[in-house]
Short mmCIF file of C-alpha atoms and ligand atoms in Angstrom, two decimals:
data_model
loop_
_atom_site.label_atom_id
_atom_site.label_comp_id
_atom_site.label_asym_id
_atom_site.label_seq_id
_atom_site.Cartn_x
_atom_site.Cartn_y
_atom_site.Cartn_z
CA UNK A 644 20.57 160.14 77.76
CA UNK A 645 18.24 161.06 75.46
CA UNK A 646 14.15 161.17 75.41
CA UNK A 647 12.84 157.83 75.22
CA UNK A 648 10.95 157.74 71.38
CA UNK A 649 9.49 154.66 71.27
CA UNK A 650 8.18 151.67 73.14
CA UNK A 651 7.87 148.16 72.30
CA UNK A 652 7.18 145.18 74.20
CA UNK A 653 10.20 143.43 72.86
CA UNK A 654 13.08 144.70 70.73
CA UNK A 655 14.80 141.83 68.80
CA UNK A 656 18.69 142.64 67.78
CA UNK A 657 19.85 141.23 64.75
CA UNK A 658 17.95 140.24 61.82
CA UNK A 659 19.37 137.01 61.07
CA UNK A 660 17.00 133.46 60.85
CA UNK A 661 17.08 133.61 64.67
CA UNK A 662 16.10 136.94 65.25
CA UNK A 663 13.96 137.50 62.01
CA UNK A 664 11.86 134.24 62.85
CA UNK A 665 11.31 135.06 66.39
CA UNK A 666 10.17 139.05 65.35
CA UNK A 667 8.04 137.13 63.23
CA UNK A 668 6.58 134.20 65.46
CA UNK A 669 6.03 137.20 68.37
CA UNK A 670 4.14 139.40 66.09
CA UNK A 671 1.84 136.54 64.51
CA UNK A 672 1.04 136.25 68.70
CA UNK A 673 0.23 140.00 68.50
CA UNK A 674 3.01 141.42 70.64
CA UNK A 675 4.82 144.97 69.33
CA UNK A 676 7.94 144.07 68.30
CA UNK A 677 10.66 145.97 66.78
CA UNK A 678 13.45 144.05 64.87
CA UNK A 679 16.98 145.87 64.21
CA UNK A 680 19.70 145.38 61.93
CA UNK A 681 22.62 146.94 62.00
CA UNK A 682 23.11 146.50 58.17
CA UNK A 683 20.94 148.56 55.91
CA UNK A 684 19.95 145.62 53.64
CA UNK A 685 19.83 141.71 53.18
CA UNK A 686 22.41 141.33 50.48
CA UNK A 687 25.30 142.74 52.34
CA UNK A 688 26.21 140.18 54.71
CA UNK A 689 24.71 137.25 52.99
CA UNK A 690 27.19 135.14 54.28
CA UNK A 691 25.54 131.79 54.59
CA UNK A 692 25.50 128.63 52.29
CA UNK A 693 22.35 128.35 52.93
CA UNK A 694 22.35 124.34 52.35
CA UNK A 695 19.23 122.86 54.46
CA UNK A 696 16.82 119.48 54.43
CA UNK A 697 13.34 119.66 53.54
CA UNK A 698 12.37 120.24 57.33
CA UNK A 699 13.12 123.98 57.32
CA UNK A 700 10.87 124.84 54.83
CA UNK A 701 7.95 122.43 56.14
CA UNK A 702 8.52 123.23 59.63
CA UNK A 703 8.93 126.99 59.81
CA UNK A 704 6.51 128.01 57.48
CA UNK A 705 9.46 129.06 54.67
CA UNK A 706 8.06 129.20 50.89
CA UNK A 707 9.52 128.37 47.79
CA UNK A 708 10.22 132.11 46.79
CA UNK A 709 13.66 132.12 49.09
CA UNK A 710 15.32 128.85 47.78
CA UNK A 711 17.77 128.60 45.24
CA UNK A 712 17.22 125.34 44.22
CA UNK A 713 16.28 121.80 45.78
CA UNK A 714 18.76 118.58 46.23
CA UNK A 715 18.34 115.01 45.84
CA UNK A 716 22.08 114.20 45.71
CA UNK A 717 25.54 114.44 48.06
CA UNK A 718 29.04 113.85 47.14
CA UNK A 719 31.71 113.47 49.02
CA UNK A 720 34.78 114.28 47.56
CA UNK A 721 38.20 112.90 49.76
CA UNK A 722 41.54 113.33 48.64
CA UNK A 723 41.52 109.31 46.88
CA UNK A 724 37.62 108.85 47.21
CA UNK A 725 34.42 109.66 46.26
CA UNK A 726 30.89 108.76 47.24
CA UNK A 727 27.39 109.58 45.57
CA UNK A 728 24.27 108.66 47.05
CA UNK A 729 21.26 110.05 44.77
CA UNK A 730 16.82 109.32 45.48
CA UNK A 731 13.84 110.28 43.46
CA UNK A 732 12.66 112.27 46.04
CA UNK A 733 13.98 115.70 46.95
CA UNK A 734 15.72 116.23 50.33
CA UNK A 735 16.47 119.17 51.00
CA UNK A 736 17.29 122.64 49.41
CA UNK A 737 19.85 125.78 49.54
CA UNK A 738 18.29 129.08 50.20
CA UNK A 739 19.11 132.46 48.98
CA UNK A 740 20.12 133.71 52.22
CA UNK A 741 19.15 137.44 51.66
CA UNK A 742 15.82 136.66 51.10
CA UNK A 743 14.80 134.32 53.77
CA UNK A 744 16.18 137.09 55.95
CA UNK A 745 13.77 139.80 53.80
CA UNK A 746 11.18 137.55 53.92
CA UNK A 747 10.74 137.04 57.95
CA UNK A 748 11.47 140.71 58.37
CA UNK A 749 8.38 141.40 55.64
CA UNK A 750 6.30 139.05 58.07
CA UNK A 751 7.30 140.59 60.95
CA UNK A 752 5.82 144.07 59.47
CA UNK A 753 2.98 142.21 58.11
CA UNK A 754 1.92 141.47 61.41
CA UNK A 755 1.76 145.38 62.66
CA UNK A 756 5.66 145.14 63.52
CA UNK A 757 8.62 147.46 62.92
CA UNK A 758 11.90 147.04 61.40
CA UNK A 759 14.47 148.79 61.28
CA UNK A 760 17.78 148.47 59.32
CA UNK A 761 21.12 150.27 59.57
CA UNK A 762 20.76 150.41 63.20
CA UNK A 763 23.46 149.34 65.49
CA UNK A 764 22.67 148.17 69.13
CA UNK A 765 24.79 150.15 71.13
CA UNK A 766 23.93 149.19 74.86
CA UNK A 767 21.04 148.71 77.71
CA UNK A 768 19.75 149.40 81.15
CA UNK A 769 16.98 147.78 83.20
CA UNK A 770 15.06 150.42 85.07
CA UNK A 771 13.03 148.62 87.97
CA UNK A 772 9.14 149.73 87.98
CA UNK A 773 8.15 151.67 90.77
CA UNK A 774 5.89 150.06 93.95
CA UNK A 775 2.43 149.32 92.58
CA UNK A 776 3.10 149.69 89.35
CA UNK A 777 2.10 146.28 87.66
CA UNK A 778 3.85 146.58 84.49
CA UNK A 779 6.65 145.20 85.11
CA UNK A 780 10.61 146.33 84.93
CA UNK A 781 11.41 148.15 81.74
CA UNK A 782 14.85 148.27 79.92
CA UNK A 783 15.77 151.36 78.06
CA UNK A 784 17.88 150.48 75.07
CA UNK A 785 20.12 152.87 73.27
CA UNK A 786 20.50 152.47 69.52
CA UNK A 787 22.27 154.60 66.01
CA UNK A 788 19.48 154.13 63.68
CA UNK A 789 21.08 156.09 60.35
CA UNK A 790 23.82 157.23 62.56
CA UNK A 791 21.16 159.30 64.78
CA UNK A 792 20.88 158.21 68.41
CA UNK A 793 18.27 156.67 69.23
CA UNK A 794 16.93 156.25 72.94
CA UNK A 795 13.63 153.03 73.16
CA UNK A 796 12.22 151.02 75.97
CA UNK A 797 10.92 147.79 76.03
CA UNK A 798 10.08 145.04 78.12
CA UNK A 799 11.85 142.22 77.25
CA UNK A 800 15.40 142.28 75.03
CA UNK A 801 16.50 138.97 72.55
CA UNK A 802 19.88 138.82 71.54
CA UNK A 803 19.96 137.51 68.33
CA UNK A 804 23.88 139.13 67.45
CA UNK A 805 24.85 135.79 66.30
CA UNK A 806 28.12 135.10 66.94
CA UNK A 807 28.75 138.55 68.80
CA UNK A 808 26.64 137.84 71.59
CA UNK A 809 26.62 141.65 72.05
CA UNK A 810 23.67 142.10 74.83
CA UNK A 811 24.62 139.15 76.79
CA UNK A 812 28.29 140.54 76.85
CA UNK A 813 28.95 144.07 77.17
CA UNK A 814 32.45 143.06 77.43
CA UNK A 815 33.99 140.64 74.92
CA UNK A 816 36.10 139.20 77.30
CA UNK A 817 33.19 137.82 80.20
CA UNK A 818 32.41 135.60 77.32
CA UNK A 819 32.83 131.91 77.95
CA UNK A 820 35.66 130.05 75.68
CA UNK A 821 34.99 130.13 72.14
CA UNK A 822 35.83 128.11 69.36
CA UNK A 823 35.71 129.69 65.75
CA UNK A 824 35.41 128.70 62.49
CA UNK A 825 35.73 130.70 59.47
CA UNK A 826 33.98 130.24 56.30
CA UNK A 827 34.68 132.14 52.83
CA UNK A 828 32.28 131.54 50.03
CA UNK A 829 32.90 132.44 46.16
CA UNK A 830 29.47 132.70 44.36
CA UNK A 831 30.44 131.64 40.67
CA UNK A 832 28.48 131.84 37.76
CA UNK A 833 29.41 128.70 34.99
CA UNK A 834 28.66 127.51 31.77
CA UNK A 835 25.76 125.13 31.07
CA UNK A 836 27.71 121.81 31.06
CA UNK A 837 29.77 122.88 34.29
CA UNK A 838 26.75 123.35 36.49
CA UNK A 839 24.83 120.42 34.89
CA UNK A 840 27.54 118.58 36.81
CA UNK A 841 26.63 120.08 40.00
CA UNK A 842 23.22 120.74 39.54
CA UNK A 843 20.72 118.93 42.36
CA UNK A 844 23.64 117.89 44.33
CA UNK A 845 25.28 118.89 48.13
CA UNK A 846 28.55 118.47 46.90
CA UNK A 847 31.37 118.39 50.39
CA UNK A 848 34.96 118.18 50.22
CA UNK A 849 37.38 116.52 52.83
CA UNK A 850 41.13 115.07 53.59
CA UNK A 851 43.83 116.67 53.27
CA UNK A 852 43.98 117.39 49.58
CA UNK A 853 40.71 119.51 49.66
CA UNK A 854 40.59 121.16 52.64
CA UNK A 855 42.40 119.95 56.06
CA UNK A 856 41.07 121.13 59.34
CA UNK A 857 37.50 121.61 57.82
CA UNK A 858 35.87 120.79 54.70
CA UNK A 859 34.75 122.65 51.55
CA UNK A 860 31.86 122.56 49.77
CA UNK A 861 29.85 123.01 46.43
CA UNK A 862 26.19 124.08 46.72
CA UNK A 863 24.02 124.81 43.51
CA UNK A 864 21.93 127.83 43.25
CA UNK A 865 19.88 128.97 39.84
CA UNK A 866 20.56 130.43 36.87
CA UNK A 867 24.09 128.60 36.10
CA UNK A 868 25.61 129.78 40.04
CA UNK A 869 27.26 128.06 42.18
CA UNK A 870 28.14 128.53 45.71
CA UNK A 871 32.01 127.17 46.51
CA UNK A 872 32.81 127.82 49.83
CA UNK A 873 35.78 126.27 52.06
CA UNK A 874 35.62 126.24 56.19
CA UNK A 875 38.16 125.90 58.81
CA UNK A 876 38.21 125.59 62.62
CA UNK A 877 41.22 127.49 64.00
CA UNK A 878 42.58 125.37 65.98
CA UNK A 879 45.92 123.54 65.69
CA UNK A 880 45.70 119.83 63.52
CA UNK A 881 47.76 116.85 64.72
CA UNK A 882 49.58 116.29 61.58
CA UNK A 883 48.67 119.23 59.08
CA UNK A 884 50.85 121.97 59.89
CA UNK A 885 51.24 124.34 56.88
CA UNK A 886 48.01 125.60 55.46
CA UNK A 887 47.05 127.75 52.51
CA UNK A 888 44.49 130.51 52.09
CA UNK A 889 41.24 129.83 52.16
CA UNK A 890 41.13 130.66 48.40
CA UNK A 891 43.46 128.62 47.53
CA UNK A 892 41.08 125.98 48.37
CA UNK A 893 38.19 127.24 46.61
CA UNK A 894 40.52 127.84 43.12
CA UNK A 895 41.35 124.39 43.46
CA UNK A 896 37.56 122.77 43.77
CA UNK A 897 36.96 125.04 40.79
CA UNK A 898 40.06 124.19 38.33
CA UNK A 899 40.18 120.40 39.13
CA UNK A 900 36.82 119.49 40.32
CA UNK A 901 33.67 121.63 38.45
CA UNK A 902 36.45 122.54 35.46
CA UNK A 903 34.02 125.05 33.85
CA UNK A 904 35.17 126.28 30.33
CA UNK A 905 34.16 129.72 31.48
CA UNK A 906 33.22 131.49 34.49
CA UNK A 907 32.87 134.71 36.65
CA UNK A 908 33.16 135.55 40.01
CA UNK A 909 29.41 137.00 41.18
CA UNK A 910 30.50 137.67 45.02
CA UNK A 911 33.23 136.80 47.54
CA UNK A 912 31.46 136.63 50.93
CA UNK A 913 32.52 134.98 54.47
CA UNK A 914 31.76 134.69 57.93
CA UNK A 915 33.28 133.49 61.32
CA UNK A 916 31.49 131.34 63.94
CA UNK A 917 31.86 131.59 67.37
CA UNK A 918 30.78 128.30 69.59
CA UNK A 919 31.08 127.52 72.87
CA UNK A 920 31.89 123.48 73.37
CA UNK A 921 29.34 122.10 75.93
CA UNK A 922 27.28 125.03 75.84
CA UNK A 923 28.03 127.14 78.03
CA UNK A 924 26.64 130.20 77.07
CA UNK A 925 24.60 132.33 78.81
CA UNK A 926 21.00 132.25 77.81
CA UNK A 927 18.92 134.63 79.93
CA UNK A 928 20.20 137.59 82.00
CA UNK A 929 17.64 139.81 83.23
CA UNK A 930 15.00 141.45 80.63
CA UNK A 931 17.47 139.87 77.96
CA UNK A 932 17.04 136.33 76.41
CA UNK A 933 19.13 134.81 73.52
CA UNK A 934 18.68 132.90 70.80
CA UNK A 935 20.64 130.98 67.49
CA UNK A 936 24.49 131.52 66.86
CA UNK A 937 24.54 133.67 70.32
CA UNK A 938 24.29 130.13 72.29
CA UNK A 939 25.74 127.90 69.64
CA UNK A 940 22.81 126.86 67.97
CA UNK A 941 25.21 125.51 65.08
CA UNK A 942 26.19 122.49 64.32
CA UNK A 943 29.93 122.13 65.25
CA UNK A 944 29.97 118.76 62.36
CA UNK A 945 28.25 120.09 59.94
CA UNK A 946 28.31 123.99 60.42
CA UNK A 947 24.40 123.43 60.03
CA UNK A 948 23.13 126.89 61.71
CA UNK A 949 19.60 127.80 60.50
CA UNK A 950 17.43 125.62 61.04
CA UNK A 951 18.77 125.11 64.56
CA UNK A 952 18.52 129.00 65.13
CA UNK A 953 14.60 129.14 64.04
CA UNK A 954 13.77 126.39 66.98
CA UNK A 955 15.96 127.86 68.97
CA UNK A 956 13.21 131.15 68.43
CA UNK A 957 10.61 128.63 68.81
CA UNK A 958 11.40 127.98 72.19
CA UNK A 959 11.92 131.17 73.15
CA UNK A 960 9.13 132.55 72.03
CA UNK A 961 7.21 130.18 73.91
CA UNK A 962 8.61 131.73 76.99
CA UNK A 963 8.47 135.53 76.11
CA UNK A 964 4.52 135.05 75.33
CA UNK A 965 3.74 133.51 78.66
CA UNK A 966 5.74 136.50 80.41
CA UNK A 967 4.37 139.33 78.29
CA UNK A 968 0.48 137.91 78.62
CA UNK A 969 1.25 137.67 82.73
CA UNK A 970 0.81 133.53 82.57
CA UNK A 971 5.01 133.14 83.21
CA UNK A 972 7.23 135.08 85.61
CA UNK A 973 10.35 133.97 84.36
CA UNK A 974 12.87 132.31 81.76
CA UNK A 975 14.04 129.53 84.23
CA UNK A 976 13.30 126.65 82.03
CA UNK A 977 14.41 128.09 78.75
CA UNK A 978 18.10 127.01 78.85
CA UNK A 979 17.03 123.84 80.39
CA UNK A 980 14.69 123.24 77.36
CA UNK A 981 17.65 124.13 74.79
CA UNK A 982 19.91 121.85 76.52
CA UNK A 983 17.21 118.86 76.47
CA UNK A 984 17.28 119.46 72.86
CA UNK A 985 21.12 120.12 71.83
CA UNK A 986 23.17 119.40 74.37
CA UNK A 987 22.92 115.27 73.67
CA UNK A 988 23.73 115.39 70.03
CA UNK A 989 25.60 118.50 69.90
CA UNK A 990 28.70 117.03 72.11
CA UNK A 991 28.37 113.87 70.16
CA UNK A 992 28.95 116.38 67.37
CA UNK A 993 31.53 118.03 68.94
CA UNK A 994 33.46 115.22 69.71
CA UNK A 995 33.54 113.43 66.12
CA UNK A 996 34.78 117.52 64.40
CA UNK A 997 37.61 117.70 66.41
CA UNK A 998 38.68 114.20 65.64
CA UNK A 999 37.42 114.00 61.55
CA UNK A 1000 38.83 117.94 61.72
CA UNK A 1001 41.67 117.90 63.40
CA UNK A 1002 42.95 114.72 64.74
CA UNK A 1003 42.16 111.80 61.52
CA UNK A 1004 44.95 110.97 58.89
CA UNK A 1005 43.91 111.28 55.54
CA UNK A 1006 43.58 107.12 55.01
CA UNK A 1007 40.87 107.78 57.61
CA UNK A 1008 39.10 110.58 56.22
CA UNK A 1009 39.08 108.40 52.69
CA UNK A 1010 37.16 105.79 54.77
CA UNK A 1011 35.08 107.61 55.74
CA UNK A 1012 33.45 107.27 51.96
CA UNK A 1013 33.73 103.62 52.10
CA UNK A 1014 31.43 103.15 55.21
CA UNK A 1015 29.00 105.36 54.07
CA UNK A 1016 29.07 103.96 50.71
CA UNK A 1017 26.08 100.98 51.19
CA UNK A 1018 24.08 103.07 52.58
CA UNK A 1019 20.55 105.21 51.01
CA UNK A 1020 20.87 109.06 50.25
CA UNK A 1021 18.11 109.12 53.17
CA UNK A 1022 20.78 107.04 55.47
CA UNK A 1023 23.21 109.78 54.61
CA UNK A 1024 21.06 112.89 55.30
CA UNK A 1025 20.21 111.31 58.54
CA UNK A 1026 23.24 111.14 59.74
CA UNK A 1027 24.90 114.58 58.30
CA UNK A 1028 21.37 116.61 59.30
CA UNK A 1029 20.24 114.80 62.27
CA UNK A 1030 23.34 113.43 63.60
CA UNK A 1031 22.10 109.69 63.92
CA UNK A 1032 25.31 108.40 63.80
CA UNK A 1033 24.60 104.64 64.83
CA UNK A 1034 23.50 104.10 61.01
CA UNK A 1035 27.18 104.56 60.13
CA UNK A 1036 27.99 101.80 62.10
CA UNK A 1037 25.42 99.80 59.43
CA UNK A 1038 28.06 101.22 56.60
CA UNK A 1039 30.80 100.27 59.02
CA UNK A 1040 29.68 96.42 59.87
CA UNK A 1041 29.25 96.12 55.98
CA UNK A 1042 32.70 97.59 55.02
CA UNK A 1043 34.28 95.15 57.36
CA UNK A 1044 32.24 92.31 55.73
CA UNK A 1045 33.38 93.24 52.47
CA UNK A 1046 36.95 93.59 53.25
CA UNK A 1047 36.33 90.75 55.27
CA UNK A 1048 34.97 88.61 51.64
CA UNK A 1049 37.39 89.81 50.20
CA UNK A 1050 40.06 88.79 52.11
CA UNK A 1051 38.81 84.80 52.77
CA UNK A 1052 38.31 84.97 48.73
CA UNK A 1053 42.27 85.80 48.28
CA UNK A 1054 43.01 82.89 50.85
CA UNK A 1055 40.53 80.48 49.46
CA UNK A 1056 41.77 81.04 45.64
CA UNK A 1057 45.12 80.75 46.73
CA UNK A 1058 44.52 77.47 48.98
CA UNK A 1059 42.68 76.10 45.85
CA UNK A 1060 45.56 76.89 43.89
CA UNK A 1061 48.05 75.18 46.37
CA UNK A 1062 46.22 71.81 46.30
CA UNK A 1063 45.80 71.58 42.68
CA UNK A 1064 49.77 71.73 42.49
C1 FAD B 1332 30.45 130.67 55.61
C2 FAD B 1332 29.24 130.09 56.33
C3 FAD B 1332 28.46 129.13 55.68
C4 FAD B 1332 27.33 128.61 56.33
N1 FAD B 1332 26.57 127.67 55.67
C5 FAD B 1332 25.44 127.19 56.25
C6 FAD B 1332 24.61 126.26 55.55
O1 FAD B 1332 24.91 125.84 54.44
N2 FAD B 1332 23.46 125.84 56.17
C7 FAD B 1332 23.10 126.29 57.41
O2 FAD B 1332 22.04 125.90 57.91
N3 FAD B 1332 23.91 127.13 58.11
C8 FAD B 1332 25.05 127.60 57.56
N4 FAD B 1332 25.84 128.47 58.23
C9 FAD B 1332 25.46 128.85 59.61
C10 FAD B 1332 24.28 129.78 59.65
O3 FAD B 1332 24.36 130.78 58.66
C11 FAD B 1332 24.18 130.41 61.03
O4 FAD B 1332 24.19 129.39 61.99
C12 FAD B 1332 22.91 131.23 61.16
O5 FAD B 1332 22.95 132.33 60.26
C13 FAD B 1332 22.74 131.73 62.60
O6 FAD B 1332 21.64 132.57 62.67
P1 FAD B 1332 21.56 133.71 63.78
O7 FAD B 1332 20.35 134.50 63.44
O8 FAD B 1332 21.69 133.12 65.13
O9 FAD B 1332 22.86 134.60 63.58
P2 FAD B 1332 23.31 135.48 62.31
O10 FAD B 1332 22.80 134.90 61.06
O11 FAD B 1332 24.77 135.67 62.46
O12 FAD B 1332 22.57 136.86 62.53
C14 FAD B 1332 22.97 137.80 63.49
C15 FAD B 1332 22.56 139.17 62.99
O13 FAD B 1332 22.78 140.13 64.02
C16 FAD B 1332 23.27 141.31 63.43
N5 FAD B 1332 23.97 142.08 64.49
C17 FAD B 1332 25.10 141.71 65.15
N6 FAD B 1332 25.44 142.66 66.05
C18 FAD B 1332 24.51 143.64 65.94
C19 FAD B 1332 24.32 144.88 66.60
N7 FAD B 1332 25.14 145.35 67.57
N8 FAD B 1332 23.24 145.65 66.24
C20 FAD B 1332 22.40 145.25 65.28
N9 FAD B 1332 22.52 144.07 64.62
C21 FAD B 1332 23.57 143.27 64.94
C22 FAD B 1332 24.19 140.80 62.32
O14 FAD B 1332 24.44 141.79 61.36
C23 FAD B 1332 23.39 139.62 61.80
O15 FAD B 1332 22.54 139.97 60.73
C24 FAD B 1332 26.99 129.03 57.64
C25 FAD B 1332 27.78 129.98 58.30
C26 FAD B 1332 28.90 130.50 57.65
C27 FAD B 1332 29.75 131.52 58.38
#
């Protein structure tokens, strides 16, 4: 192996929300940091939707600069339904993915850090510190920065690969079971009148028409774009047994639902995610701790992912400050504290995607709209964003009441009608 170049207290790998916020968070505390990419800029993988509630930006310090515009609106589109629930007030935005990646690797460096992009994590070794020597166990980390070899040491590793999981897994196949879901997103540019219709709104497609075995979505951004993405989990569904390309799914959202007179095609991007039901992930192994997609910070409903990767950074960076400043010896109640977090709501989650995803006839999915369909925009968003599904047993109980109405109307007319004979 090469001469060692650098040294860091803590090299981050991968500069996605997860990594980029905790780079940043640990350099604000005044720890060296070095945060690595392996692609050389922002806008090539910018696979993410990006579609978030107002928390994200209040609670993790994100400004204005990296959204692409702000919601007060959600549709949901079925294959024989449809449901709109609108407020005055602003709930949430989508982000421009690249740059609320550019802009926590700009804090990072604006707190005396380093990043570097185009450079691929290639492997590690912890190298225990010799008797008396009170630093602490170091961990030499091998790296192609600009396809040059690259040999640095630090102190403490995060994995922050996403759905790769590449430090906590050397090998692919000591990975616990994972599900994945793949997403492929058409950036579209439309005329006036066709994003007016889609403008200020999280707009999601389900049932069988749109998209079985996942949903679709449209998501505005500025300037007359819109983001029209469709997802799948890749598993087997009870009664859908032939399906198309994802495209397929997107062309049809854009010829029969947002109709523009014109448009173009901006970008094609896509991604796959990789979760592990229950989550069972590793989350510490020696000098290495991980955070977001790499212990299935996303959502398996909603497919939700950043947010839930910047607290997962939180917490961890909670932990890697106590070690590095000599006040904690250990991770031990790291993955305890993630699990007190997700682990409640998250197999909740679980447990209602395979069934709306892969299990529910289409009659289902369509009443699915009808529930909802008393309830406030706020109601909504708490139950999509933070899965408090009780209050759809509020739309439920008033569904049955109407159909309920309803139903003693018809016999009541129809009695009348009998004893005026
Ligand atoms: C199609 C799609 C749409 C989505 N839409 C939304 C949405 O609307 N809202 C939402 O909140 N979430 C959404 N998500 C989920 C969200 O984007 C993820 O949950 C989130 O990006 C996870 O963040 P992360 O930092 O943990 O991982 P990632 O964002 O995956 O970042 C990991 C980074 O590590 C880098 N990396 C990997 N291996 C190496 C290596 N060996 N060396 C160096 N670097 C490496 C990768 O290049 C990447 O940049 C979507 C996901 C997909 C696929």
């Amino acid at each position: 192996m090469e001469a060692v170049s650098n040294s860091f207290d803590v090299v981050v790998v991968g500069a996605g929300p997860a990594g980029g916020h905790c780079a940043r968070k640990l350099s604000q505390l005044g720890h060296r940091v070095l945060l690595i990419e392996r692609y050389k800029n922002f806008n090539v993988n910018s696979f993410s939707s990006s579609g978030t509630p107002n928390e994200t930006l209040t609670k993790y310090q994100i400004p204005e600069s990296v959204v692409g515009s702000f919601w007060n609106e959600i549709s949901i589109v079925t294959s024989n339904q449809t449901g709109k629930w609108r407020s005055p007030q602003i709930q949430g935005s989508v982000l421009d993915f690249a740059k609320l990646r550019s802009f926590l690797a700009d804090e990072t460096i604006a707190h005396g850090s380093e990043v570097w992009l185009n450079c691929l994590y290639i492997s590690h070794k912890t190298v225990a510190c010799e008797k008396g020597d009170r630093s602490g166990d170091r961990t030499i980390v091998q790296v192609r920065r600009d396809r040059t070899d690259v040999v640095i040491e630090a102190r403490l590793l995060v994995d922050a690969t996403g759905p790769n999981r590449s430090l906590m897994y050397a090998n692919p196949k000591d990975q616990p079971e994972l599900i994945t879901g793949t997403g492929v997103e058409f950036l579209i540019e439309v005329d006036e009148a066709a994003y007016d219709r889609s403008a200020n709104a999280l707009t999601f497609f389900l049932g069988y028409k749109w998209m079985p075995k996942g949903y679709s979505w449209i998501f505005p951004m500025e300037n007359r774009r819109l983001k029209v993405g469709a997802g799948i989990v890749n598993l087997p569904h009870e009664f859908v047994k032939e399906m198309q390309p994802l495209k397929h799914y997107i062309q049809l959202i854009i010829d029969q639902h947002i109709k523009p007179t014109d448009y173009s095609i901006v970008e094609r991007h896509g991604g796959t995610v990789r979760y592990s039901l229950g989550l069972k992930d590793k989350y510490v192994d020696g000098s290495v701790i991980a955070v977001g997609d790499a212990v299935s910070t996303i959502n398996f409903l909603g497919g939700e992912g950043i947010r839930h990767a910047m607290e997962s950074s939180e917490i961890s960076v909670k932990y890697i400050d106590r070690y590095l400043k000599g006040t904690g010896q250990n991770f031990d109640g790291y993955q305890q504290e993630m699990h007190q977090v997700f682990l409640k709501s998250w197999t909740r989650s679980e447990k209602l995607g395979l069934k709306k995803y892969l299990a529910d006839s289409d009659r289902l999915v369509d009443r699915v709209v009808n529930y909802l369909r008393p309830l406030t925009l706020e109601d909504v968003v708490d139950i999509l964003f933070y899965y408090k599904f009780e209050k759809a047993s509020k739309g439920l109980v008033s569904y049955l009441w109407r159909k309920l109405r309803s139903v003693l109307g018809k016999v009541l007319r129809q009695s009348d009608r009998i004893f005026r004979l």
